[in-house]
Coordinates of C-alpha atoms and ligand atoms in Angstrom, one line a residue:
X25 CA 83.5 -156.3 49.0
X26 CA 84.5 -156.7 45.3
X27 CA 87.4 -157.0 42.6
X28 CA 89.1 -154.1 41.2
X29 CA 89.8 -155.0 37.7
X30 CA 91.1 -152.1 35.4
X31 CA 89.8 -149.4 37.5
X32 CA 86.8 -150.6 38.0
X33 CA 85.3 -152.4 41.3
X34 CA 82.7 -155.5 40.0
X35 CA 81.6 -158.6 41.5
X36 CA 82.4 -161.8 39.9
X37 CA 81.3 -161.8 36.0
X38 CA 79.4 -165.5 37.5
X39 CA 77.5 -163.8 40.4
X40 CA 79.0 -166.2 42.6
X41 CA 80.3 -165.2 46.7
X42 CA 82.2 -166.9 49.0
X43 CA 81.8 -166.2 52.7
X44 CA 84.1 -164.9 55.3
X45 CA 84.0 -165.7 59.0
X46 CA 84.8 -164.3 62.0
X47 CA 87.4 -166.6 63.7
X48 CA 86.5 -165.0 66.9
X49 CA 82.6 -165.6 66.8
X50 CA 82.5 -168.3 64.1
X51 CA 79.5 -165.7 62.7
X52 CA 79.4 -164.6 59.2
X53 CA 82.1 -161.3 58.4
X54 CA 81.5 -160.5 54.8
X55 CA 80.8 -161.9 51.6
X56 CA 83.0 -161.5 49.0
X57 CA 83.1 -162.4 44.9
X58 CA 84.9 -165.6 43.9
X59 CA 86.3 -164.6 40.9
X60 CA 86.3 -167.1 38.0
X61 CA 88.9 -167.0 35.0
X62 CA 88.1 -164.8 32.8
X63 CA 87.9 -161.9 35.7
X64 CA 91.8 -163.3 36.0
X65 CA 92.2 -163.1 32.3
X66 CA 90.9 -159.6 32.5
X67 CA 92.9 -158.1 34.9
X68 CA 96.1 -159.9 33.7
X69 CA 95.3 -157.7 30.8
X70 CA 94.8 -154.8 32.4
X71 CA 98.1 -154.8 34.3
X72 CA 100.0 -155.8 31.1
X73 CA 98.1 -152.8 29.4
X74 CA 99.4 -150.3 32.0
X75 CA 102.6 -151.7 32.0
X76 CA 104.2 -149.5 29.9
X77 CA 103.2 -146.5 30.9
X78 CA 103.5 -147.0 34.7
X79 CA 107.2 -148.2 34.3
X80 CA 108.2 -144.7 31.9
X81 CA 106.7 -142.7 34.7
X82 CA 109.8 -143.4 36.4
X83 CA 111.0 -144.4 39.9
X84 CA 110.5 -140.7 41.7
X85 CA 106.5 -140.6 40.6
X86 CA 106.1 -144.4 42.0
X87 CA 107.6 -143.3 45.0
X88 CA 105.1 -140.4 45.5
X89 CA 102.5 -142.4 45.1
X90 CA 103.3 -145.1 46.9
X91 CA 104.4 -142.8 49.9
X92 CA 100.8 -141.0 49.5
X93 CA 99.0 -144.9 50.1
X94 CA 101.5 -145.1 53.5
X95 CA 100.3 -141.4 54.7
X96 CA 96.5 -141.8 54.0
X97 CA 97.0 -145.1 55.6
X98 CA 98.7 -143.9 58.6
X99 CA 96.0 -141.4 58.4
X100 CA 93.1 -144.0 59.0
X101 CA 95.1 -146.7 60.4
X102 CA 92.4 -147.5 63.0
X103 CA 89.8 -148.7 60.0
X104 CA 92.6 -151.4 59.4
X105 CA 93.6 -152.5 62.8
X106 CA 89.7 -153.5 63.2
X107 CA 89.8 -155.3 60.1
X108 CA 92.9 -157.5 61.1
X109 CA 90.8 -157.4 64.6
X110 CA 87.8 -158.9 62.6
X111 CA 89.4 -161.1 59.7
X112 CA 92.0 -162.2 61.7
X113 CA 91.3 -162.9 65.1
X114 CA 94.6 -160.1 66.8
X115 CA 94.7 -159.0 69.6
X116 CA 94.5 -155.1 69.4
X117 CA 98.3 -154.8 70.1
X118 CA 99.3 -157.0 67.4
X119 CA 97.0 -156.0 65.2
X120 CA 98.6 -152.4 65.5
X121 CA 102.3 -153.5 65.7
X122 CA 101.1 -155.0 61.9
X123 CA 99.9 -151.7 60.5
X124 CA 103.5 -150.2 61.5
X125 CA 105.1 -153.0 59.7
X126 CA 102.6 -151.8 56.7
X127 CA 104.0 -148.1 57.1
X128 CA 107.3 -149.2 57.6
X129 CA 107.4 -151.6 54.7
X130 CA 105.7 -148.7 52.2
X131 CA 108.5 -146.3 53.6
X132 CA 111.2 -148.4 53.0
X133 CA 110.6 -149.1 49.7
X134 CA 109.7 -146.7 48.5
X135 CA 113.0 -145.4 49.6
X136 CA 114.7 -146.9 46.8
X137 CA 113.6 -144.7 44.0
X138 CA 116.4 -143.6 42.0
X139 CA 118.4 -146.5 43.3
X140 CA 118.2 -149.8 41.5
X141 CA 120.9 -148.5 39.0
X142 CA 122.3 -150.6 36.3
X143 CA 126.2 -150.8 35.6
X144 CA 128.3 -150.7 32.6
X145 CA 130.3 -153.8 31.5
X146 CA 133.7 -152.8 29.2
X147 CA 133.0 -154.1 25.2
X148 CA 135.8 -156.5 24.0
X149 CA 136.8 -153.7 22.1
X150 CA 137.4 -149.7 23.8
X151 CA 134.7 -148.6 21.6
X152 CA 132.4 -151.5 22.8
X153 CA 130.2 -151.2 26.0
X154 CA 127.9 -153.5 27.6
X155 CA 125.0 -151.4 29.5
X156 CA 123.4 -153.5 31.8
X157 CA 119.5 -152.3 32.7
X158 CA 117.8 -153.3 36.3
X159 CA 114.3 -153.8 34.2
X160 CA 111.3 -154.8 35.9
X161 CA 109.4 -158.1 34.7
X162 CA 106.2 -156.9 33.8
X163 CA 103.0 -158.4 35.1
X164 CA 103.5 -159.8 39.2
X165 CA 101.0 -162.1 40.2
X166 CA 101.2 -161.5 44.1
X167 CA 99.5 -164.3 47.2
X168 CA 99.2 -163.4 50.2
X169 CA 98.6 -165.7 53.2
X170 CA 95.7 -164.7 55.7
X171 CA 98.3 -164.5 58.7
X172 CA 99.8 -161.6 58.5
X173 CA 96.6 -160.5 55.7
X174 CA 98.1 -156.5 55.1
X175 CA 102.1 -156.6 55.9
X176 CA 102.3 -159.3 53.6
X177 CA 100.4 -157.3 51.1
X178 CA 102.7 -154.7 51.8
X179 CA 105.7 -156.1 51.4
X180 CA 104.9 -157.5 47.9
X181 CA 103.1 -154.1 46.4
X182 CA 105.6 -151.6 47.4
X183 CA 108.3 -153.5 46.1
X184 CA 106.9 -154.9 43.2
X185 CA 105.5 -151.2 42.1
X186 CA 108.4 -149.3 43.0
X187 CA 110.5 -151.0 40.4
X188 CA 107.6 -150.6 37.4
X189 CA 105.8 -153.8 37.7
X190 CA 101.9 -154.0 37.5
X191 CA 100.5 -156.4 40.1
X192 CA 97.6 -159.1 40.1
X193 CA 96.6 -159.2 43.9
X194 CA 95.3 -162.6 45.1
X195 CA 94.7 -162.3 48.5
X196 CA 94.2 -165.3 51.1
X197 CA 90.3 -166.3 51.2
X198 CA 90.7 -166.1 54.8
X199 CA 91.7 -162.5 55.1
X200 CA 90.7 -160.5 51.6
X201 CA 89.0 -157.6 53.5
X202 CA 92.3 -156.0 54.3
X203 CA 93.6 -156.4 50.9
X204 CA 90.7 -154.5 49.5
X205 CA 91.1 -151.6 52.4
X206 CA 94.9 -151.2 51.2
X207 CA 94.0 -151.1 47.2
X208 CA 91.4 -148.5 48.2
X209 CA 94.3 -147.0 49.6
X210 CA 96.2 -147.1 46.4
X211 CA 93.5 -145.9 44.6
X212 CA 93.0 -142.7 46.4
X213 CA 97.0 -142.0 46.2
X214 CA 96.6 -141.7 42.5
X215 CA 97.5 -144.9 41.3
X216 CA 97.1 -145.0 37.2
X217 CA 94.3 -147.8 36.3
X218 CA 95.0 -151.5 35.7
X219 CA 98.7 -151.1 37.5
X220 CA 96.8 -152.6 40.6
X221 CA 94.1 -154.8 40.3
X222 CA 92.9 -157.0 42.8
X223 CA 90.8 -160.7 42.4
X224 CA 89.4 -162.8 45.4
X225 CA 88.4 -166.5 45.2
X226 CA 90.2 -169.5 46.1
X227 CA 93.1 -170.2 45.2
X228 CA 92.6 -173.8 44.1
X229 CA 90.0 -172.7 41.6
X230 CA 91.8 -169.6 39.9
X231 CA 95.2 -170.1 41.2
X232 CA 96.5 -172.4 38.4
X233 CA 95.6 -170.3 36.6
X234 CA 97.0 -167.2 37.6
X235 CA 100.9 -168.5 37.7
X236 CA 100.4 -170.1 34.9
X237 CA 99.5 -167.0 32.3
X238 CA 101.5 -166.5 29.8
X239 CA 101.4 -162.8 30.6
X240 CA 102.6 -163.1 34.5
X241 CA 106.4 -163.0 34.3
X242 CA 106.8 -162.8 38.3
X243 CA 104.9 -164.3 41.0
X244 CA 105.4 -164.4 44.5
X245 CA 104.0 -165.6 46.8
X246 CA 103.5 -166.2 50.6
X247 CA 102.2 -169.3 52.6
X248 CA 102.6 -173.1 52.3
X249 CA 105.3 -175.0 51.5
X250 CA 102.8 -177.3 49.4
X251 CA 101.0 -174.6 47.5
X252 CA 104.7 -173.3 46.7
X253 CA 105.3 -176.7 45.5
X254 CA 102.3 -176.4 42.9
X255 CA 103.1 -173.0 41.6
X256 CA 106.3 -174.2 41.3
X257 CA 104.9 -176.9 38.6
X258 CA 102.8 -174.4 37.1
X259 CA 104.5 -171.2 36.8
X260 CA 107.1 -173.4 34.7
X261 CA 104.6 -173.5 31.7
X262 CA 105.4 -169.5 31.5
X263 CA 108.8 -169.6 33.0
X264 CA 107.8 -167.2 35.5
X265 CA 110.3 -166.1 37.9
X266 CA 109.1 -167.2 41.3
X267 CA 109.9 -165.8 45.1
X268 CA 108.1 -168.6 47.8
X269 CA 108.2 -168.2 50.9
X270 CA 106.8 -170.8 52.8
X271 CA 106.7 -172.7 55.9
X272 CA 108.5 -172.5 59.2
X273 CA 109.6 -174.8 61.8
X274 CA 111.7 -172.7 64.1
X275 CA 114.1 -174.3 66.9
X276 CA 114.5 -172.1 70.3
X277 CA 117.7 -173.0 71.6
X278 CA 118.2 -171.8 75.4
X279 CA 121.9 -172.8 76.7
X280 CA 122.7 -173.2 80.0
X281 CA 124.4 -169.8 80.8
X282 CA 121.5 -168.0 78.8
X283 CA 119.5 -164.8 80.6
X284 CA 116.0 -166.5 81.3
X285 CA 114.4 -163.8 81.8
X286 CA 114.9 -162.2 78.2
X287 CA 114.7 -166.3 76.5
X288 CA 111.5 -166.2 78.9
X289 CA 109.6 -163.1 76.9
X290 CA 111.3 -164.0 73.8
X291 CA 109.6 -167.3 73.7
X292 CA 106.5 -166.0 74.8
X293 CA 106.1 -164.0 72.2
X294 CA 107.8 -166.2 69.3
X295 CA 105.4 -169.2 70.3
X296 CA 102.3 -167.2 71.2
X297 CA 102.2 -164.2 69.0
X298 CA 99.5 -164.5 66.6
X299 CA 98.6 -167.4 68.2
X300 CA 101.2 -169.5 66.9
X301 CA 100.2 -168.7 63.2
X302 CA 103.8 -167.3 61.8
X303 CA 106.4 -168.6 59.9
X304 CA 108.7 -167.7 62.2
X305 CA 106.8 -169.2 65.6
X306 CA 109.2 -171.0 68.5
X307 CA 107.4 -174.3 67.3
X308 CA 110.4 -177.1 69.2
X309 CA 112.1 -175.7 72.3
X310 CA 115.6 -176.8 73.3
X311 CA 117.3 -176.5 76.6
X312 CA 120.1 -177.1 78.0
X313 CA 120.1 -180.0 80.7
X314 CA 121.2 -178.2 83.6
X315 CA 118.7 -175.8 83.9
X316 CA 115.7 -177.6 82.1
X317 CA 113.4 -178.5 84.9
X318 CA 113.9 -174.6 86.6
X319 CA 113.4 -173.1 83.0
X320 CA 110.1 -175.3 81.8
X321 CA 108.5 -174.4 85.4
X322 CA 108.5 -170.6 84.9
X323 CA 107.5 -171.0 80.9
X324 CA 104.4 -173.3 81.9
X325 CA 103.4 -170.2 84.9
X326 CA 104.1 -167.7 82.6
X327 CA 102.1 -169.6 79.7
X328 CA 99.0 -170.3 81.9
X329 CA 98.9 -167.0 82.9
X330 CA 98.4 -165.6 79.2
X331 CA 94.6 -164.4 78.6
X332 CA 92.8 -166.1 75.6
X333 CA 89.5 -165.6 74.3
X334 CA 87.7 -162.2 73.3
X335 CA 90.5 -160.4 71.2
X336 CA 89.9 -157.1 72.9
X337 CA 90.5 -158.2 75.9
X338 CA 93.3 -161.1 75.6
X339 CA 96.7 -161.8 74.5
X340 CA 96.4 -165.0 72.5
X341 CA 93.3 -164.7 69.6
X342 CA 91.6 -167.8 67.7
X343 CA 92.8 -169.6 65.4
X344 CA 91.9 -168.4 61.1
X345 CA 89.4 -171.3 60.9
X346 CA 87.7 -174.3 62.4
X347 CA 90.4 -176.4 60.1
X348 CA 93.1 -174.8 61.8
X349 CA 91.2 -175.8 65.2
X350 CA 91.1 -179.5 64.1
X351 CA 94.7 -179.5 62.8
X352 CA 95.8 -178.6 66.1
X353 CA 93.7 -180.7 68.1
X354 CA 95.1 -183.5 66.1
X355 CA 98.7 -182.8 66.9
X356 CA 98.5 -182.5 70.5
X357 CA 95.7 -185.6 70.4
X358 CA 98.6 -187.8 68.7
X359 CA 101.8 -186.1 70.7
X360 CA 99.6 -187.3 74.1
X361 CA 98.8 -190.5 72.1
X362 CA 102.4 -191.2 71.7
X363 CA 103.3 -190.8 75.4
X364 CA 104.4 -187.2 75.2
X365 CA 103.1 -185.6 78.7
X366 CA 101.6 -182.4 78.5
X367 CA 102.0 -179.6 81.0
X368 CA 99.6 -176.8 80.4
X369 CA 96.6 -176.6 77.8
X370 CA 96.1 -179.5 75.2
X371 CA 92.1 -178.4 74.9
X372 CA 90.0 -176.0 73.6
X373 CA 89.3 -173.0 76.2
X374 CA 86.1 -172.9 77.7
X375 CA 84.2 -169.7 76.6
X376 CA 80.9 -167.7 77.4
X377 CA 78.3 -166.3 74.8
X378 CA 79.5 -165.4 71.7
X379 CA 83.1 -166.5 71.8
X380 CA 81.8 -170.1 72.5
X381 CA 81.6 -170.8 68.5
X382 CA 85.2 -169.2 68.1
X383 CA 88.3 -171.4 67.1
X384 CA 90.0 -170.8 70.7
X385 CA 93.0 -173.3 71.8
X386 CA 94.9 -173.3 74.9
X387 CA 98.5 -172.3 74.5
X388 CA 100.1 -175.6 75.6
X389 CA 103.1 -176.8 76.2
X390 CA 104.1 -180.5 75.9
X391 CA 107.4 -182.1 77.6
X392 CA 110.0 -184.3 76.5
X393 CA 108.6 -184.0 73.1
X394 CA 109.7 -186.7 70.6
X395 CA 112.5 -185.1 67.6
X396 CA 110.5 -187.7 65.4
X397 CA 106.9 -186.7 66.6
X398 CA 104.8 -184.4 64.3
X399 CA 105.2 -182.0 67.3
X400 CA 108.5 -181.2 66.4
X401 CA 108.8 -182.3 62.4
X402 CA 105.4 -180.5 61.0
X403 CA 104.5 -177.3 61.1
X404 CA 101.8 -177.2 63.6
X405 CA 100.9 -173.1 63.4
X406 CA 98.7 -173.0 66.5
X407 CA 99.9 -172.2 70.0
X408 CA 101.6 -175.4 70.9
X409 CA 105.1 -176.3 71.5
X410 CA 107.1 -179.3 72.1
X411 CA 110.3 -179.0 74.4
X412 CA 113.3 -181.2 75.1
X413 CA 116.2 -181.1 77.4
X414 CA 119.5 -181.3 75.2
X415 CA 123.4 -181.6 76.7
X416 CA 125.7 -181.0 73.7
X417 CA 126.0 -178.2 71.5
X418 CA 126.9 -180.9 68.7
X419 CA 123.7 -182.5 69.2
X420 CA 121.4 -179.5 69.6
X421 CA 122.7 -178.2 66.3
X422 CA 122.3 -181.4 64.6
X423 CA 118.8 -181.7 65.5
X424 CA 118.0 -177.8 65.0
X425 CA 118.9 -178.5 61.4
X426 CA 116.9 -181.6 61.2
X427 CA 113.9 -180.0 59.8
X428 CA 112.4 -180.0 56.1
X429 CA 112.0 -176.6 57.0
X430 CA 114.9 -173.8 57.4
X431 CA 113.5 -170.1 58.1
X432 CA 114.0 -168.6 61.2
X433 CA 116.0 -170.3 64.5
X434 CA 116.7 -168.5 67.9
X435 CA 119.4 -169.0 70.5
X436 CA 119.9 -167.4 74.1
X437 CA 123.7 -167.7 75.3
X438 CA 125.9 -165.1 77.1
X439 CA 128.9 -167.1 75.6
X440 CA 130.4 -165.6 72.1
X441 CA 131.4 -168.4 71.0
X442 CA 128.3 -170.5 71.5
X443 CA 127.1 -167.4 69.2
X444 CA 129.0 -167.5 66.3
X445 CA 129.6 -171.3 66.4
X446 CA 125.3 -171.4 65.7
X447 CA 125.6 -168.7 63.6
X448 CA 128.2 -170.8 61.1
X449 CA 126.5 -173.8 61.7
X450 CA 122.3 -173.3 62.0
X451 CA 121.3 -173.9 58.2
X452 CA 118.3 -170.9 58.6
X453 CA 117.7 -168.4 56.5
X454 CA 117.5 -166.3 60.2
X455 CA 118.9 -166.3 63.3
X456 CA 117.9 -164.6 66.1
X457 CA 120.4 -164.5 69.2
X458 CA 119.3 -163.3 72.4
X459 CA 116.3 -161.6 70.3
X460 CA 113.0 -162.5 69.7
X461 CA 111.6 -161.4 65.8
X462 CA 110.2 -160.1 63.7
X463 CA 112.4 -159.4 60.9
X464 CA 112.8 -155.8 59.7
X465 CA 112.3 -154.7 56.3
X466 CA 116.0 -154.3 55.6
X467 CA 116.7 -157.5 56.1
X468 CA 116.6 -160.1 53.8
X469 CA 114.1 -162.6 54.6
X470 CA 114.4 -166.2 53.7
X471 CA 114.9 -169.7 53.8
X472 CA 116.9 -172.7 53.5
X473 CA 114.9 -176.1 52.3
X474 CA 111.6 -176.6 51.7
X475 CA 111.1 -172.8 53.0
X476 CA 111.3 -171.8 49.5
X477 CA 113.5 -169.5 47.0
X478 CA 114.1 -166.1 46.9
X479 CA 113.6 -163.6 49.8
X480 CA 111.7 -160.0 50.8
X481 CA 113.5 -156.9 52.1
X482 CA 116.5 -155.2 51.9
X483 CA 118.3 -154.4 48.2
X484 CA 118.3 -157.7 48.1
X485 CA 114.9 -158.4 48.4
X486 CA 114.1 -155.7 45.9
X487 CA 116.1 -156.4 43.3
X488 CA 114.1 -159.7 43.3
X489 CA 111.6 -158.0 41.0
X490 CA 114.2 -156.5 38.4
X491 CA 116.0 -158.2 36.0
X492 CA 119.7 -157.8 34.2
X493 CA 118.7 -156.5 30.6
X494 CA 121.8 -156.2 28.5
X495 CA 122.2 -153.7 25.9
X496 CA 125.0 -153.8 23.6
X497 CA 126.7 -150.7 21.7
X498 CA 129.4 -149.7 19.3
X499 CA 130.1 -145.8 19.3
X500 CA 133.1 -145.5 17.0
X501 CA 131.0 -145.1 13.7
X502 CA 133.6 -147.1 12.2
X503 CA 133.3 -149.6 9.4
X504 CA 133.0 -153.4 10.6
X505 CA 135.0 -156.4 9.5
X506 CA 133.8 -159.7 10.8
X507 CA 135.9 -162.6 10.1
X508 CA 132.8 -164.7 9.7
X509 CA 131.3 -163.0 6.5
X510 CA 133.1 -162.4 3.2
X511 CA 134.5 -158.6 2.8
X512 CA 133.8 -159.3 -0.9
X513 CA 129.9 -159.8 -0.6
X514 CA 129.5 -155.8 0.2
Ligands
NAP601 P1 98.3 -171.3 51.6 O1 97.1 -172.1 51.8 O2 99.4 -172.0 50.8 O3 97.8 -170.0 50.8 C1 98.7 -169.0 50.4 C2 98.1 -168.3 49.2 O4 98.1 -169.1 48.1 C3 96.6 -167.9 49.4 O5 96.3 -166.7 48.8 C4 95.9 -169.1 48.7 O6 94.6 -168.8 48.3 C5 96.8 -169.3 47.5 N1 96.7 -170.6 46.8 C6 96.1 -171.7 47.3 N2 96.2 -172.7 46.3 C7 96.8 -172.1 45.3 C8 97.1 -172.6 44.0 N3 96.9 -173.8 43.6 N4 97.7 -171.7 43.1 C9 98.0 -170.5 43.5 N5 97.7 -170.0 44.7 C10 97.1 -170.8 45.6 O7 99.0 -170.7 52.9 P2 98.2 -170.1 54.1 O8 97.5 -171.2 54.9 O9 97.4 -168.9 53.7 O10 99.4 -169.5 55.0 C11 100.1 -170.2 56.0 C12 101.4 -170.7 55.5 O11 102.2 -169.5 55.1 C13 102.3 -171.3 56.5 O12 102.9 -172.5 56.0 C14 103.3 -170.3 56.9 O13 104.5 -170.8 57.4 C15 103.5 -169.6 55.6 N6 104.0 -168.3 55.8 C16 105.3 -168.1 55.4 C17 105.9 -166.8 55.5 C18 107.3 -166.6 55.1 O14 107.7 -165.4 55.0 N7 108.1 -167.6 54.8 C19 105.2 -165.8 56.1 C20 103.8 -166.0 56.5 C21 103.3 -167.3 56.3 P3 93.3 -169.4 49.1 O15 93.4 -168.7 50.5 O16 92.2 -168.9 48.3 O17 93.4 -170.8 49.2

């Protein structure tokens, strides 16, 4: 694979590769170039070069073009389920409920052209008017995370495009395969050189860079709540306006007059799906007291039943990478270290041939997890939860909100009130009641806490990459007297 810089597809000006691996196999996927600097440098220029020209094209032609990526997509969407197959690790079915969020997300919007309108503000005089311009920033230096490796990309091109920006692509070094498949994409719907350029390498060698150019006005980005910390510190040098979002650390709340059947799949999937690698995973379950025990039996025979190994063939994938593995390993190693018992998994999955050298774990499920353990204060993204039994409403709330981390939260309960008491109360950016996720792409997803600023989706999450211009305007032609400056100078 290579970088598109400019409209043109090069290697890295140093020669130099890094290697991708198959999370499945452990075997080698796919070089790719590790960009160095001045490869940044040159496609910053390129997208501030075709700035101008892609934002007077106006909102209708982005549209088009943006809708022609989503149809030729749609079009070969099998190429790209394979690739999340291979780069990723999904399992077939995820891998194509991702490509419809791709479509859906391009849809969407794209959607919007014609509609990020400005307004007029009255002048302190009738003849005075204040017109207010949605503009869009300029250059967008956009990073993606490897775990959801093309809707993330997605969400952050059609968006950032429809509105007039150019974009600097940085995918994850984990996943860049799909990046490049999308910008191909792009390419072939007509978009106009140097508006989309894309640059692989890792992040702590160029990514410092990157947010820190004094041509990116705009950079958002997807993944860690540390690496958001350090853009943060960086981007500041440019002032760049910044949309983070960053880890999860979701509670799963299950009351006592709950339907289990519905918390049941909901949990599977928001603690399994992916293998535990989202930002909106189940990762600390709370239930009510009274029907604890009865509830944690039929989640541990439903968990143990889930297939794992082979993607094809399985409902929970690998891990991204053998760090991942180890980080996961460790948790479970000190929640079992600590005393906390657990019920089903806590090892690595014992696989034939190929598979053997893949970064399997167990889905496990550990009880009467500690609310000061690592199990249920760090982000673990791997396919382990903690649980604990829980008899007030006070208390469960209290300790939902305990977390340095505030995205997404679910709750199962029959009882309205229950409902809209969490829903005042839960500081998360989401909350899902009696459903499990995703978000959709007109809502607005974000965060409280160290989850980050800003948001994706909906107006809301569009109008993230325009500003307020202000342009002010007398039309009565007539002669001015300022108070300030002498009539007698003139
Ligand atoms: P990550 O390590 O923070 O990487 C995210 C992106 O930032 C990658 O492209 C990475 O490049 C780049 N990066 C790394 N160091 C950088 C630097 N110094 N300057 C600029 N960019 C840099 O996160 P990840 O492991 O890919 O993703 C997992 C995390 O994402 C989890 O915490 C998860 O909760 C979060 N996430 C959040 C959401 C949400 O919507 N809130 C959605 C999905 C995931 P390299 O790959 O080359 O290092």
């Amino acid at each position: 694979m290579k970088n598109y810089i400019d409209g043109e597809w090069a290697g890295s000006s140093s020669g130099a590769v890094l290697e991708k691996m198959n999370p499945s196999t452990g075997e080698l996927l796919e070089k790719f170039p590790a960009a160095t600097r001045d490869d940044v440098a040159r496609a910053i220029d390129a997208a501030e070069s075709a700035f101008e020209s892609w934002y007077s094209l106006g909102s209708k032609e982005r549209s088009r073009i943006i809708l022609r990526a989503r149809d030729i997509i749609s079009g070969k969407r099998e190429e790209l389920e394979k690739l999340l197959i291979a780069e990723n690790g999904k399992v077939p079915v995820q891998a194509g409920e991702e490509v419809d969020g791709v479509i859906d997300q391009l849809s969407y919007y794209a959607g919007f052209e014609r509609k990020i309108t400005g307004e007029i503000a009255e002048g302190d005089t009738s003849t005075r008017k204040i017109l207010q311009y949605r503009v869009p920033y300029g250059v967008v230096a956009a990073l993606t995370p490897w775990n959801f490796p093309a809707a993330m990309v997605a969400r952050k091109l059609a968006p950032a495009l429809l509105t007039g920006n150019t974009v600097v692509l940085k995918p994850s070094s984990d996943t860049p395969l799909s990046s490049e498949w999308i910008v191909r994409k792009f390419i072939e719907a007509g978009i106009p050189k140097g508006v989309l350029n894309l640059v692989t390498g890792k992040g702590s060698e160029i990514g410092d860079f990157l947010v820190s150019h004094s041509k990116v006005s705009l950079v958002t980005m997807t993944g860690s709540t540390e690496t958001g910390q350090r853009i943060m510190q960086k981007a500041s040098a440019n002032m760049a306006r910044l949309i983070l979002e960053l880890g999860g650390k979701a509670p799963f709340i299950v009351w006592k007059d709950a339907d289990i059947k519905n918390a049941l799949k909901s949990l599977i999937w928001a603690k399994f799906w992916n293998s535990g690698q989202s930002c909106i995973a189940a990762e600390r379950l709370y239930v009510h007291e009274d029907i604890y025990r009865t509830f944690m039996e039929k989640f541990v025979a439903a968990t143990k039943k889930l297939r794992i190994g082979d993607p094809q063939h399985s409902d929970v994938g690998p891990l991204i990478n053998m760090k991942a593995l180890e980080t996961t390993e460790q948790f479970v190693k000190d929640a079992a270290g600590s005393g906390q018992k657990i019920l089903t998994g806590g090892n690595k999955p014992k696989l034939e041939g190929k598979f053997s050298g893949g970064y399997f774990y167990l889905p496990t499920v550990i009880d009467d997890a500690d609310q000061k353990s690592g199990i249920f204060q760090e982000e673990i993204f791997g396919p382990v939860i903690g649980a604990q039994s829980v008899s007030s409403f006070d208390d469960v709330i209290l300790k939902s909100n305990d977390s340095r981390y505030g995205l997404a939260s679910y709750l199962f309960t029959k009882d309205q009130k229950t409902a809209f008491e969490a829903a005042e109360r839960m500081r998360f950016g989401e909350l899902y009641i009696n459903m499990p996720g995703p978000e959709s792409s007109q809502g607005y997803h974000t965060g409280f806490r160290l989850t980050g600023q800003g948001g994706e989706g909906s107006r809301n999450g569009i109008e993230e990459y325009v500003k307020l211009k202000n342009v002010y305007v007398d039309y009565s032609g007539k002669e001015l007297h300022l108070g300030s400056v002498r009539e007698d100078l003139f």
